PDB file of C-alpha atoms and ligand atoms in Angstrom:
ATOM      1  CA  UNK E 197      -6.674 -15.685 -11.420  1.00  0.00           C
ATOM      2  CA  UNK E 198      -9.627 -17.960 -12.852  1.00  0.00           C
ATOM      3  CA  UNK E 199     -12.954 -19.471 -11.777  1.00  0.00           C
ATOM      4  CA  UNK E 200     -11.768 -23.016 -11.955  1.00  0.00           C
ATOM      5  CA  UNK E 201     -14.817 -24.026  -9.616  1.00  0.00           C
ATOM      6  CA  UNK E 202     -18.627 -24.669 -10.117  1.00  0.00           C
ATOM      7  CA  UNK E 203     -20.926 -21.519  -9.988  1.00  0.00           C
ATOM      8  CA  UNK E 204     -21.938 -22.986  -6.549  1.00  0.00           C
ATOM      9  CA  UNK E 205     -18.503 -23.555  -4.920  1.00  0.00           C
ATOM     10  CA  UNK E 206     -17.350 -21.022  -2.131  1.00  0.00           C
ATOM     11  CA  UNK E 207     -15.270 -18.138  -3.777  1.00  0.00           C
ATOM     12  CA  UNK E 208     -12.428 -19.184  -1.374  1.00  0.00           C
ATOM     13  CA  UNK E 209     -11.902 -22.640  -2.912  1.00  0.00           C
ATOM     14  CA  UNK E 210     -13.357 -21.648  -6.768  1.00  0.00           C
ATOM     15  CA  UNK E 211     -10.225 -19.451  -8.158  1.00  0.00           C
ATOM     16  CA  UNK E 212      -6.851 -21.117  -9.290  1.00  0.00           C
ATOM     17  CA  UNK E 213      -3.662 -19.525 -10.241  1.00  0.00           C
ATOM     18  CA  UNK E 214      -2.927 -20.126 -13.543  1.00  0.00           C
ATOM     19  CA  UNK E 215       0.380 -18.769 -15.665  1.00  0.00           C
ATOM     20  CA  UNK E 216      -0.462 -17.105 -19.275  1.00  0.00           C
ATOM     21  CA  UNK E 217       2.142 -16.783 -21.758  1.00  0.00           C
ATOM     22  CA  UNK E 218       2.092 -13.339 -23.197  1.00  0.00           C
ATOM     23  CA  UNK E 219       2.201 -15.324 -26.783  1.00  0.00           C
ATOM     24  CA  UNK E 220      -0.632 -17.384 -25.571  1.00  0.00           C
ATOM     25  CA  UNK E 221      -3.420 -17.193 -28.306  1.00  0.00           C
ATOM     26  CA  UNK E 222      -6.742 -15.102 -27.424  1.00  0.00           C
ATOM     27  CA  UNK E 223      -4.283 -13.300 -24.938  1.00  0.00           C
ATOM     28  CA  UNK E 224      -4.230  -9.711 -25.930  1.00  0.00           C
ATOM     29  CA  UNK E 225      -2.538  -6.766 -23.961  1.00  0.00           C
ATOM     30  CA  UNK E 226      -5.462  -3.842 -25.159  1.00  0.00           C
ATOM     31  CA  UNK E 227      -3.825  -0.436 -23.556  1.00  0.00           C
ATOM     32  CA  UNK E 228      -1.886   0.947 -20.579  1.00  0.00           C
ATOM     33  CA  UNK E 229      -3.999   2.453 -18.522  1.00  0.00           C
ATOM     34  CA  UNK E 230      -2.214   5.461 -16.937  1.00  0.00           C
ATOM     35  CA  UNK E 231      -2.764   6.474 -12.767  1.00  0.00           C
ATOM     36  CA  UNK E 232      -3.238  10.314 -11.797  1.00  0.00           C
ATOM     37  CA  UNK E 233      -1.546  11.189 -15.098  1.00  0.00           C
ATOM     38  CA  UNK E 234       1.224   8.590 -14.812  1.00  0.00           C
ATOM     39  CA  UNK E 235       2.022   5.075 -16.463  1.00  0.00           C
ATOM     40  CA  UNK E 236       2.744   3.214 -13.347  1.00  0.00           C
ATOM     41  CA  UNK E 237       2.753  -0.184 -14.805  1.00  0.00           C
ATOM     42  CA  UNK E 238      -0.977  -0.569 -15.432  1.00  0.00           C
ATOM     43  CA  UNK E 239      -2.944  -1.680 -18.138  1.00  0.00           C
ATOM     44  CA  UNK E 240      -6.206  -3.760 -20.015  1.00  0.00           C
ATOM     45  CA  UNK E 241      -5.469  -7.429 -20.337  1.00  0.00           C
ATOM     46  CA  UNK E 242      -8.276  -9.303 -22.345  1.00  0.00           C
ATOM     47  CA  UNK E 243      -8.382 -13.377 -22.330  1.00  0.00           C
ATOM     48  CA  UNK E 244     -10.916 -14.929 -25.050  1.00  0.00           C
ATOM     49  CA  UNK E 245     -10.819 -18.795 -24.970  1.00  0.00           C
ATOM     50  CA  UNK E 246      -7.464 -18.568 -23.641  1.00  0.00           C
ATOM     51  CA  UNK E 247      -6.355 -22.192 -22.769  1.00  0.00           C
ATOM     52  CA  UNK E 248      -3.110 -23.237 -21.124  1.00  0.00           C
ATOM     53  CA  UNK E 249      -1.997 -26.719 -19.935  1.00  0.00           C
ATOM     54  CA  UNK E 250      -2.595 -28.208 -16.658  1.00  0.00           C
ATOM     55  CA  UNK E 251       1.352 -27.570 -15.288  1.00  0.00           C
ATOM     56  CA  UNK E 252       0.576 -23.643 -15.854  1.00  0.00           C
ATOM     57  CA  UNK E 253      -1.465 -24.125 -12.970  1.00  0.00           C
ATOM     58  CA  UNK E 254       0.150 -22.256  -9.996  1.00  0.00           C
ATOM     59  CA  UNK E 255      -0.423 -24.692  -6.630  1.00  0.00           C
ATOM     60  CA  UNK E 256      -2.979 -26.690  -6.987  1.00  0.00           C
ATOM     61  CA  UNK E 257      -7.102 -26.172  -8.196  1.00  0.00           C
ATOM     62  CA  UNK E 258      -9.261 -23.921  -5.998  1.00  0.00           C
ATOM     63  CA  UNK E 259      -6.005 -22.812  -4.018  1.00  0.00           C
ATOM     64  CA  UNK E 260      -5.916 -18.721  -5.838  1.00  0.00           C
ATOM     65  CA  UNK E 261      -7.175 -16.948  -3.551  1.00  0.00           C
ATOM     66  CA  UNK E 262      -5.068 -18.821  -0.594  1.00  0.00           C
ATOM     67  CA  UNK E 263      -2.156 -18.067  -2.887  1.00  0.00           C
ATOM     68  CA  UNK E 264      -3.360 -14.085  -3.150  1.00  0.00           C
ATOM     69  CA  UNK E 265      -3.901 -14.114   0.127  1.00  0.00           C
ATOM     70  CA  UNK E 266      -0.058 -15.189   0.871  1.00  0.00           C
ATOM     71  CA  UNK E 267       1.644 -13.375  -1.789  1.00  0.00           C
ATOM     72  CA  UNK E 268      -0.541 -10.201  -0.773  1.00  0.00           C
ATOM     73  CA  UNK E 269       0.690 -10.010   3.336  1.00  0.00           C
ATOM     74  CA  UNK E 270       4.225 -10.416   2.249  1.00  0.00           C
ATOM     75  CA  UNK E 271       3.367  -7.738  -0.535  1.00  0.00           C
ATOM     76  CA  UNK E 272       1.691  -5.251   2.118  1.00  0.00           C
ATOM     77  CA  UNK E 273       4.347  -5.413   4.392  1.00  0.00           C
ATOM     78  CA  UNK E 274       7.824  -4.633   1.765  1.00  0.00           C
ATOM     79  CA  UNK E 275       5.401  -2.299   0.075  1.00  0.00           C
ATOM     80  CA  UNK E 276       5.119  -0.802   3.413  1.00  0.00           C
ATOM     81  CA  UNK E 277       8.684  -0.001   4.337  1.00  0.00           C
ATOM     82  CA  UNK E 278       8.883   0.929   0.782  1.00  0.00           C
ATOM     83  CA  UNK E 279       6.502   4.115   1.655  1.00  0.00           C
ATOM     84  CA  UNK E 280       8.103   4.639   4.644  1.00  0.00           C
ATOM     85  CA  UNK E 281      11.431   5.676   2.964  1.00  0.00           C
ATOM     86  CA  UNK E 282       9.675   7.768   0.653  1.00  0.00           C
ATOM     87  CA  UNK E 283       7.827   9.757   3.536  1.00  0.00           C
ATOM     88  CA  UNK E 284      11.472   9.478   5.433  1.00  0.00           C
ATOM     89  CA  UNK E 285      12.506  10.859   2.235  1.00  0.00           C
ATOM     90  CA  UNK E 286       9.571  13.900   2.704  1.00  0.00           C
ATOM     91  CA  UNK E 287      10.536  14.731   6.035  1.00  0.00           C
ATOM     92  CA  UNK E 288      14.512  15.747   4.939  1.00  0.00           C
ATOM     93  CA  UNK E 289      13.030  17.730   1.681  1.00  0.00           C
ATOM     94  CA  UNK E 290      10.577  19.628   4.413  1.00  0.00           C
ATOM     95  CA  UNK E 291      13.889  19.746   6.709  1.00  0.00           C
ATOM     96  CA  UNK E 292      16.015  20.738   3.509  1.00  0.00           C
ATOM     97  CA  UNK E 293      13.216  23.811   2.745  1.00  0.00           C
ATOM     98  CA  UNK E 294      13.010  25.386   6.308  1.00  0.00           C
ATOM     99  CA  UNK E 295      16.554  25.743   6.296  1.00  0.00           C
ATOM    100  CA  UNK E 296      17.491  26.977   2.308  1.00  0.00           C
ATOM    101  CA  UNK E 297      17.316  30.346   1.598  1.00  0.00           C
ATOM    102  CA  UNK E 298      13.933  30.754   0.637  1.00  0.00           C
ATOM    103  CA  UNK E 299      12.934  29.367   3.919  1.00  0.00           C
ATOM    104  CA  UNK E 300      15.558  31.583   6.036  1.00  0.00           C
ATOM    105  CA  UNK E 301      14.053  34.291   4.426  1.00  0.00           C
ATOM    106  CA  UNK E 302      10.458  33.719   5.527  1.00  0.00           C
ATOM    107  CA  UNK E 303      11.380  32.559   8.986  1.00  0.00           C
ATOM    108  CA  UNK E 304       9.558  28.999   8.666  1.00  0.00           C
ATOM    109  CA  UNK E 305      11.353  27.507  11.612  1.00  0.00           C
ATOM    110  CA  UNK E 306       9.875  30.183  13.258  1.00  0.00           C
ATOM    111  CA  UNK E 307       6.203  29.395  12.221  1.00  0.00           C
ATOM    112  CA  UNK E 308       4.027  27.072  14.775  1.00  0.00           C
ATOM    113  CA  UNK E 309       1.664  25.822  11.445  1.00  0.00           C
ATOM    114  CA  UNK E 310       5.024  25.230  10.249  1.00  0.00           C
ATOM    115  CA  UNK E 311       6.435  23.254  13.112  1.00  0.00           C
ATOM    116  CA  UNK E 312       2.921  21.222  13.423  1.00  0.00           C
ATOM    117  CA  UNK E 313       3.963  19.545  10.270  1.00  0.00           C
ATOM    118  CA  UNK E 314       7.039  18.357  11.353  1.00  0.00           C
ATOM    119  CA  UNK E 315       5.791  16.639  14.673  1.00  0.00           C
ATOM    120  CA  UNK E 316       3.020  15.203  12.838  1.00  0.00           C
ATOM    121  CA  UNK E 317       5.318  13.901  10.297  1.00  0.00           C
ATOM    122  CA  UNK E 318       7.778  12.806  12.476  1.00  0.00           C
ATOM    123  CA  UNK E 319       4.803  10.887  14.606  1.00  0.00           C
ATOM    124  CA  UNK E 320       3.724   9.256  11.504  1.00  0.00           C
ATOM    125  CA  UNK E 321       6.906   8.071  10.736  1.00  0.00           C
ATOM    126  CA  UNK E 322       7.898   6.794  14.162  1.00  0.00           C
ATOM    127  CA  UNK E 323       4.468   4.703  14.687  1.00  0.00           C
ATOM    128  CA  UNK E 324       4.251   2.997  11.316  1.00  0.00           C
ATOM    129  CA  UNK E 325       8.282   1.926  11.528  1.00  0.00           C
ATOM    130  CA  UNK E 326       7.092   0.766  15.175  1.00  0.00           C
ATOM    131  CA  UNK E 327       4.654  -1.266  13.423  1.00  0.00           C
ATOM    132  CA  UNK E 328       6.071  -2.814  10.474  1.00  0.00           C
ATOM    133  CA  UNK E 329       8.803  -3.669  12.602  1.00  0.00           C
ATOM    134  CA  UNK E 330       6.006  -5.992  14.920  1.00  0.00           C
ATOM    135  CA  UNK E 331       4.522  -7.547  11.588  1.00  0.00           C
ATOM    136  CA  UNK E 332       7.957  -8.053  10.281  1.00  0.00           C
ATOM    137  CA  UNK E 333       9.285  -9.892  12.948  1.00  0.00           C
ATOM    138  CA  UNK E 334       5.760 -12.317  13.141  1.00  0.00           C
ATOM    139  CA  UNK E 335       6.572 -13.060   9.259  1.00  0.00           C
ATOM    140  CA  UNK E 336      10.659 -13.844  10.165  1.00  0.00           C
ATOM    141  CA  UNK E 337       9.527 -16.327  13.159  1.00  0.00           C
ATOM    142  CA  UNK E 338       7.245 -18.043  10.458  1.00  0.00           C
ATOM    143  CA  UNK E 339       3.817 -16.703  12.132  1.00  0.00           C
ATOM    144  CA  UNK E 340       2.649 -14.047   9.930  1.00  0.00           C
ATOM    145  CA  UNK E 341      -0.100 -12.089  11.888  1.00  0.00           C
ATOM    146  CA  UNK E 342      -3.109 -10.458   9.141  1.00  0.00           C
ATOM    147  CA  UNK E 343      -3.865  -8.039  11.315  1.00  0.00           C
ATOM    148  CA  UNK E 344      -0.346  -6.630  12.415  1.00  0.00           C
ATOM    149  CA  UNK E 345       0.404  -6.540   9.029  1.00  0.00           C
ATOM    150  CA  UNK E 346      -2.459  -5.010   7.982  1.00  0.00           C
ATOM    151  CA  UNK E 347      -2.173  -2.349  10.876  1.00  0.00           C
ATOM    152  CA  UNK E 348       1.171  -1.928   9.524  1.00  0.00           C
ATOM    153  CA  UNK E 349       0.210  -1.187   6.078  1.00  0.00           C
ATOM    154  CA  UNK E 350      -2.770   1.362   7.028  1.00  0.00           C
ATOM    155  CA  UNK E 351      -0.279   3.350   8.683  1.00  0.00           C
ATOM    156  CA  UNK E 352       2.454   3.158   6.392  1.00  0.00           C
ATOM    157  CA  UNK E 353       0.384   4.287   4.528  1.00  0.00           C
ATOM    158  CA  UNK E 354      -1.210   7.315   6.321  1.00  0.00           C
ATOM    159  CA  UNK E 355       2.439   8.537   6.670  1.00  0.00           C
ATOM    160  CA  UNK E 356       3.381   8.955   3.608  1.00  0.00           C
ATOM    161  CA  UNK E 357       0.119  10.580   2.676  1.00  0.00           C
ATOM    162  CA  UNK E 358       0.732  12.857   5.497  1.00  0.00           C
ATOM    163  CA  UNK E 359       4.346  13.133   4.495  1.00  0.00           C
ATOM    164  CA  UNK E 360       3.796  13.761   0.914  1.00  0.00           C
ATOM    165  CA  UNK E 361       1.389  16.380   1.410  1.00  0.00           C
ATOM    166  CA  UNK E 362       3.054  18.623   4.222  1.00  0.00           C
ATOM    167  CA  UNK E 363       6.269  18.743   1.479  1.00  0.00           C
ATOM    168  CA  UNK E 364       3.944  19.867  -0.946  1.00  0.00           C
ATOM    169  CA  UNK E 365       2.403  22.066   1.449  1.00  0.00           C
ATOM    170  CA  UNK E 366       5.567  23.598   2.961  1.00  0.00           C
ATOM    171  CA  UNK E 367       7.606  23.962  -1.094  1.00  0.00           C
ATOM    172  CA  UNK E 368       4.028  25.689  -2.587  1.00  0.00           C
ATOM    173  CA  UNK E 369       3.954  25.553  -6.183  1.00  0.00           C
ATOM    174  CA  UNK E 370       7.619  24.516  -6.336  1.00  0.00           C
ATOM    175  CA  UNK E 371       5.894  21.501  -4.959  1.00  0.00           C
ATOM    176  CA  UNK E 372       3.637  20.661  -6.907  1.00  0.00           C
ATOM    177  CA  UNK E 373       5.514  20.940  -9.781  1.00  0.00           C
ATOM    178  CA  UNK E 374       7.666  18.906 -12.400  1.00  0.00           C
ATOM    179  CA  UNK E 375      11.276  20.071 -10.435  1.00  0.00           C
ATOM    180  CA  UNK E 376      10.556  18.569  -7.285  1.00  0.00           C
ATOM    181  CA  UNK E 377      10.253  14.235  -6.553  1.00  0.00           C
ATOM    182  CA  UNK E 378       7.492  15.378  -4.086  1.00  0.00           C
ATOM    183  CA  UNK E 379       4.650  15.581  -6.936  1.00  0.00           C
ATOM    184  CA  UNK E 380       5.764  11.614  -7.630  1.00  0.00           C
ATOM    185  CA  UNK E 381       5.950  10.667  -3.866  1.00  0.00           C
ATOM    186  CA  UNK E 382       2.141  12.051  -3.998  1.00  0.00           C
ATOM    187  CA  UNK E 383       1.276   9.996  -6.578  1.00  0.00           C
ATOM    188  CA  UNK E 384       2.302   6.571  -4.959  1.00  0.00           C
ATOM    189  CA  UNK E 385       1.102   7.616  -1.789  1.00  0.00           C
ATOM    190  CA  UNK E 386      -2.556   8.247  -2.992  1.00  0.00           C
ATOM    191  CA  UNK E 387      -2.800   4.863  -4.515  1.00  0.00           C
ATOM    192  CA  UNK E 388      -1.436   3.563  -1.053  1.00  0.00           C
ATOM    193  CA  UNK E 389      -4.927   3.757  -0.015  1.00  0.00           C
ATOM    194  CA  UNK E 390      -6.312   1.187  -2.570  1.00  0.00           C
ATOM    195  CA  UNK E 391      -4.000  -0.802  -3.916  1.00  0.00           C
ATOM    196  CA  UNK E 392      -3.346  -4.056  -2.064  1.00  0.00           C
ATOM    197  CA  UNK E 393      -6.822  -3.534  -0.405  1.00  0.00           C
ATOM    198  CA  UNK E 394      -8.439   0.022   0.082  1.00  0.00           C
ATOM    199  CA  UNK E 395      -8.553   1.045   3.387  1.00  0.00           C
ATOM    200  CA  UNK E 396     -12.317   0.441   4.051  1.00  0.00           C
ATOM    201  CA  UNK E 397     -11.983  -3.312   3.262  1.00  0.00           C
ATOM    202  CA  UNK E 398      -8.628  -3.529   5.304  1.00  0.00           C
ATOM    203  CA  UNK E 399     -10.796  -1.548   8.900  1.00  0.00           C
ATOM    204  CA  UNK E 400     -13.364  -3.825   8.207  1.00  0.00           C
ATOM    205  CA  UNK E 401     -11.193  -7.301   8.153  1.00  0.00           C
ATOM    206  CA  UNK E 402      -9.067  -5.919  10.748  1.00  0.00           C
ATOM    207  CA  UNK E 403     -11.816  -4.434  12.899  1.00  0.00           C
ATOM    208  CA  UNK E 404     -13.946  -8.052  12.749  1.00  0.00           C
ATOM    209  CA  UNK E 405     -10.629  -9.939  13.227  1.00  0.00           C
ATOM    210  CA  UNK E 406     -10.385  -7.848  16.663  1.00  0.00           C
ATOM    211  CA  UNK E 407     -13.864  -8.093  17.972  1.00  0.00           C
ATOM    212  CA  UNK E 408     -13.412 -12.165  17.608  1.00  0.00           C
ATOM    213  CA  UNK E 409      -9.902 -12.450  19.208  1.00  0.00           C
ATOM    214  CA  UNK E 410     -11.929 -10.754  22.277  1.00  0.00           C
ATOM    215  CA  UNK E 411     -14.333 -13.250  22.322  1.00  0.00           C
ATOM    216  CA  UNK E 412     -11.865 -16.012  21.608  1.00  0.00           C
ATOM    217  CA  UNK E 413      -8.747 -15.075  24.238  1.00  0.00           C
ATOM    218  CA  UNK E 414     -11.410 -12.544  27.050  1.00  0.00           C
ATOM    219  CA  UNK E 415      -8.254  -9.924  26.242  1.00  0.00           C
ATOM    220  CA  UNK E 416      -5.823  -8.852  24.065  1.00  0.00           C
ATOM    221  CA  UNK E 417      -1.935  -9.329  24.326  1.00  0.00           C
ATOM    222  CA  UNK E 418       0.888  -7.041  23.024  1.00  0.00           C
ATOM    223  CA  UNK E 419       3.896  -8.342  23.103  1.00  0.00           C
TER     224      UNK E 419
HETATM  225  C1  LIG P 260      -1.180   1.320  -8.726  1.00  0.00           C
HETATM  226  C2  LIG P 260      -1.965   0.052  -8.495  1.00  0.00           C
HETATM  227  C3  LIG P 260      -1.309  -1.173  -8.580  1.00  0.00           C
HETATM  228  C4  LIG P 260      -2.015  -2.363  -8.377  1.00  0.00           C
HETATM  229  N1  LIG P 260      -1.333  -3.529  -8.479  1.00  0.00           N
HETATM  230  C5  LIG P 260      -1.997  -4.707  -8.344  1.00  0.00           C
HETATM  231  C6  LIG P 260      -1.325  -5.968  -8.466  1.00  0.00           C
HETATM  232  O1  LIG P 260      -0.107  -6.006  -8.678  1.00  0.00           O
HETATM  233  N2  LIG P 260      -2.051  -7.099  -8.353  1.00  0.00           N
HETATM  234  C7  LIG P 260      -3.371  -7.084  -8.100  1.00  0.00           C
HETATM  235  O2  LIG P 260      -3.998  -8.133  -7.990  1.00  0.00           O
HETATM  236  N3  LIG P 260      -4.045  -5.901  -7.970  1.00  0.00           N
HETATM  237  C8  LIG P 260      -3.398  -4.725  -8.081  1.00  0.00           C
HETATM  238  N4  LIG P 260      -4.079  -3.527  -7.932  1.00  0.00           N
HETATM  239  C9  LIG P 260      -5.506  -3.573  -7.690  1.00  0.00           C
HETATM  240  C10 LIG P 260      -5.829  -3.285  -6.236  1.00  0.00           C
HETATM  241  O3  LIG P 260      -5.449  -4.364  -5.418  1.00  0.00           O
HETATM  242  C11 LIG P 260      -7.317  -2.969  -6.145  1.00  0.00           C
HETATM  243  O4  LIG P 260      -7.532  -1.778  -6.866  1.00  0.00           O
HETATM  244  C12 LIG P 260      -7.787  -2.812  -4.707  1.00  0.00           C
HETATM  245  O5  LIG P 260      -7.776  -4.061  -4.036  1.00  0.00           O
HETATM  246  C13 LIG P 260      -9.188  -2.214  -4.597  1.00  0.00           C
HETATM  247  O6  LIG P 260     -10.068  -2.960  -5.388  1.00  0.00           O
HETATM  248  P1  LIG P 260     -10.925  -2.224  -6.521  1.00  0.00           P
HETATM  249  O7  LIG P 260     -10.071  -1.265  -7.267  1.00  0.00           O
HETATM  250  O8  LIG P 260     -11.644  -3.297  -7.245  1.00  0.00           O
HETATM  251  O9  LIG P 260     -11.954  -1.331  -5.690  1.00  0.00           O
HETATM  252  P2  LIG P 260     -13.350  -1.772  -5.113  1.00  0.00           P
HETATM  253  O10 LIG P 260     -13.243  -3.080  -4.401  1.00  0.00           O
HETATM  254  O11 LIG P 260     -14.373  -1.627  -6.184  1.00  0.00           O
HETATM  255  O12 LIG P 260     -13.564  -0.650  -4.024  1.00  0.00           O
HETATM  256  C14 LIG P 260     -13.841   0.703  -4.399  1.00  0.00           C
HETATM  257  C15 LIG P 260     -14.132   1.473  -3.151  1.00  0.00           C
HETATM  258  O13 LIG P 260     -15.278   0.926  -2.489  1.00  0.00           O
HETATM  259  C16 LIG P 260     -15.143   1.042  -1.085  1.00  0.00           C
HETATM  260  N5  LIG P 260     -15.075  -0.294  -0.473  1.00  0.00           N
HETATM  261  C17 LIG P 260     -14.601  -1.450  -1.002  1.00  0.00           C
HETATM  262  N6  LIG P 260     -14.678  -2.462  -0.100  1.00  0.00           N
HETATM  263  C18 LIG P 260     -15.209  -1.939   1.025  1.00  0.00           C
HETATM  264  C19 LIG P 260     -15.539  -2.451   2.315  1.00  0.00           C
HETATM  265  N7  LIG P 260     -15.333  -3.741   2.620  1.00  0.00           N
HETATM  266  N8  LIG P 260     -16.052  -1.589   3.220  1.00  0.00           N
HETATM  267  C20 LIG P 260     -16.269  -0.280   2.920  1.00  0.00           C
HETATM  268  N9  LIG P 260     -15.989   0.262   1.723  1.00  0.00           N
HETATM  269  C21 LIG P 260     -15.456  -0.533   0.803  1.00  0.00           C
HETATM  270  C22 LIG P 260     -13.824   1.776  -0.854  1.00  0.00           C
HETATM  271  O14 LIG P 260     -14.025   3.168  -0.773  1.00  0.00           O
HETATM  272  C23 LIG P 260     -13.027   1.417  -2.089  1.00  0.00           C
HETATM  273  O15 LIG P 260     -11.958   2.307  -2.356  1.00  0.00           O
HETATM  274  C24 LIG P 260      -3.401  -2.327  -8.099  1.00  0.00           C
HETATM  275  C25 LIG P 260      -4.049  -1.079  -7.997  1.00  0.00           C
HETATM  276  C26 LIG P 260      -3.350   0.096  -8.163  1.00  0.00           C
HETATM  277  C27 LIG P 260      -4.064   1.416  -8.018  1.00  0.00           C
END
């Protein structure tokens, strides 16, 4: 993504999408760059005088961040129901560790703390698959809706936060630790809160989106 504008153009209509061979020269790939310990795919790109020619150009000038903007609701939403398996995946290990031995032994079905987790889990769970399922079915009938999807992906993503962390909570150091996925379900789910748009910036959009819909429609309709 490139400033293909003038300084003084609006940021919405000043960034094209442009494709860079990896051979490209000026193009260099510095370092991976690893997350929480982790190479997840990350890394330093530098450009210096790259230039490409005009049918790299992705769309048409000015029209990057409209492009982002597409490629990122469809990207919220599978990364979404991505999470959710992973936290589905949570809730069966925290199932699987109440019921071994270990967990027989120390009576955790009996526990309330222990039960807590569950129904807050379970809730988690149940509300975000509610809600993907809304945004999902605005994107099939050809109306994507920002702020379902957006919804969607804030508690997607809260779930398998909550998901990741009760397993961890509920295994104890065998938790935490190299034998178990749930240390790598943790991972992802921490940068679930930033990547595709931290949470903050998502409440805010989603939060002014709201307040104008009221003033726009006097109510607001569920379907
Ligand atoms: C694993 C991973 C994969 C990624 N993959 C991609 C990718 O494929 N493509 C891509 O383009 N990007 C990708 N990103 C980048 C990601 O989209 C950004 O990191 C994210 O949008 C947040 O931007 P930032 O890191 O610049 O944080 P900043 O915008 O600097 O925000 C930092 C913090 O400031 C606060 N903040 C920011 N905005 C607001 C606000 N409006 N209100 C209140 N507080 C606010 C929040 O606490 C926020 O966490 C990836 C990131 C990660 C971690």
């Amino acid at each position: 993504l490139a400033r293909t504008g003038e300084v003084d153009t609006p940021l919405s209509r000043a960034l094209s999408m442009l494709i860079v061979p990896a051979d490209a020269p000026g193009f260099r790939f510095e370092r991976p760059i690893s997350m929480l310990g982790r190479f997840l795919g990350q890394g330093e790109l530098s450009f210096t005088d790259v230039k490409v020619p005009e049918y790299h150009l992705l769309g048409h000038a000015g029209a990057g961040i409209a492009l982002m903007g597409k490629r990122l609701s469809i990207g919220r939403l599978l990364r979404s129901m991505n999470w959710i398996g992973l936290a589905e995946r949570c809730l069966d290990l925290m199932g699987e560790r109440v019921h071994s031995e270990r967990g027989t032994a120390s009576r955790l079905t009996d526990k309330q703390l222990v039960r807590q987790h569950f129904v807050e889990v379970y809730q988690a769970i149940s509300g975000a698959r509610a809600l993907i399922r809304i945004a999902a079915r605005g994107v099939d009938a050809g109306r994507p809706n920002d702020v379902d999807i957006n919804v969607a992906k804030m508690a997607a993503s809260r779930a398998v936060c909550k998901a990741a962390d009760s397993a961890v909570q509920l295994y104890g150091a065998e938790g935490l630790s190299e034998l178990m996925p749930i240390e790598g379900i943790f991972r992802i789910a921490r940068t679930s809160r930033i990547l595709d748009g931290a949470d903050e910036a998502l409440v805010s959009a989603v939060g002014r989106r709201l307040i104008d819909d009221y003033q726009q429609h006097g109510a607001y309709y569920f379907e």
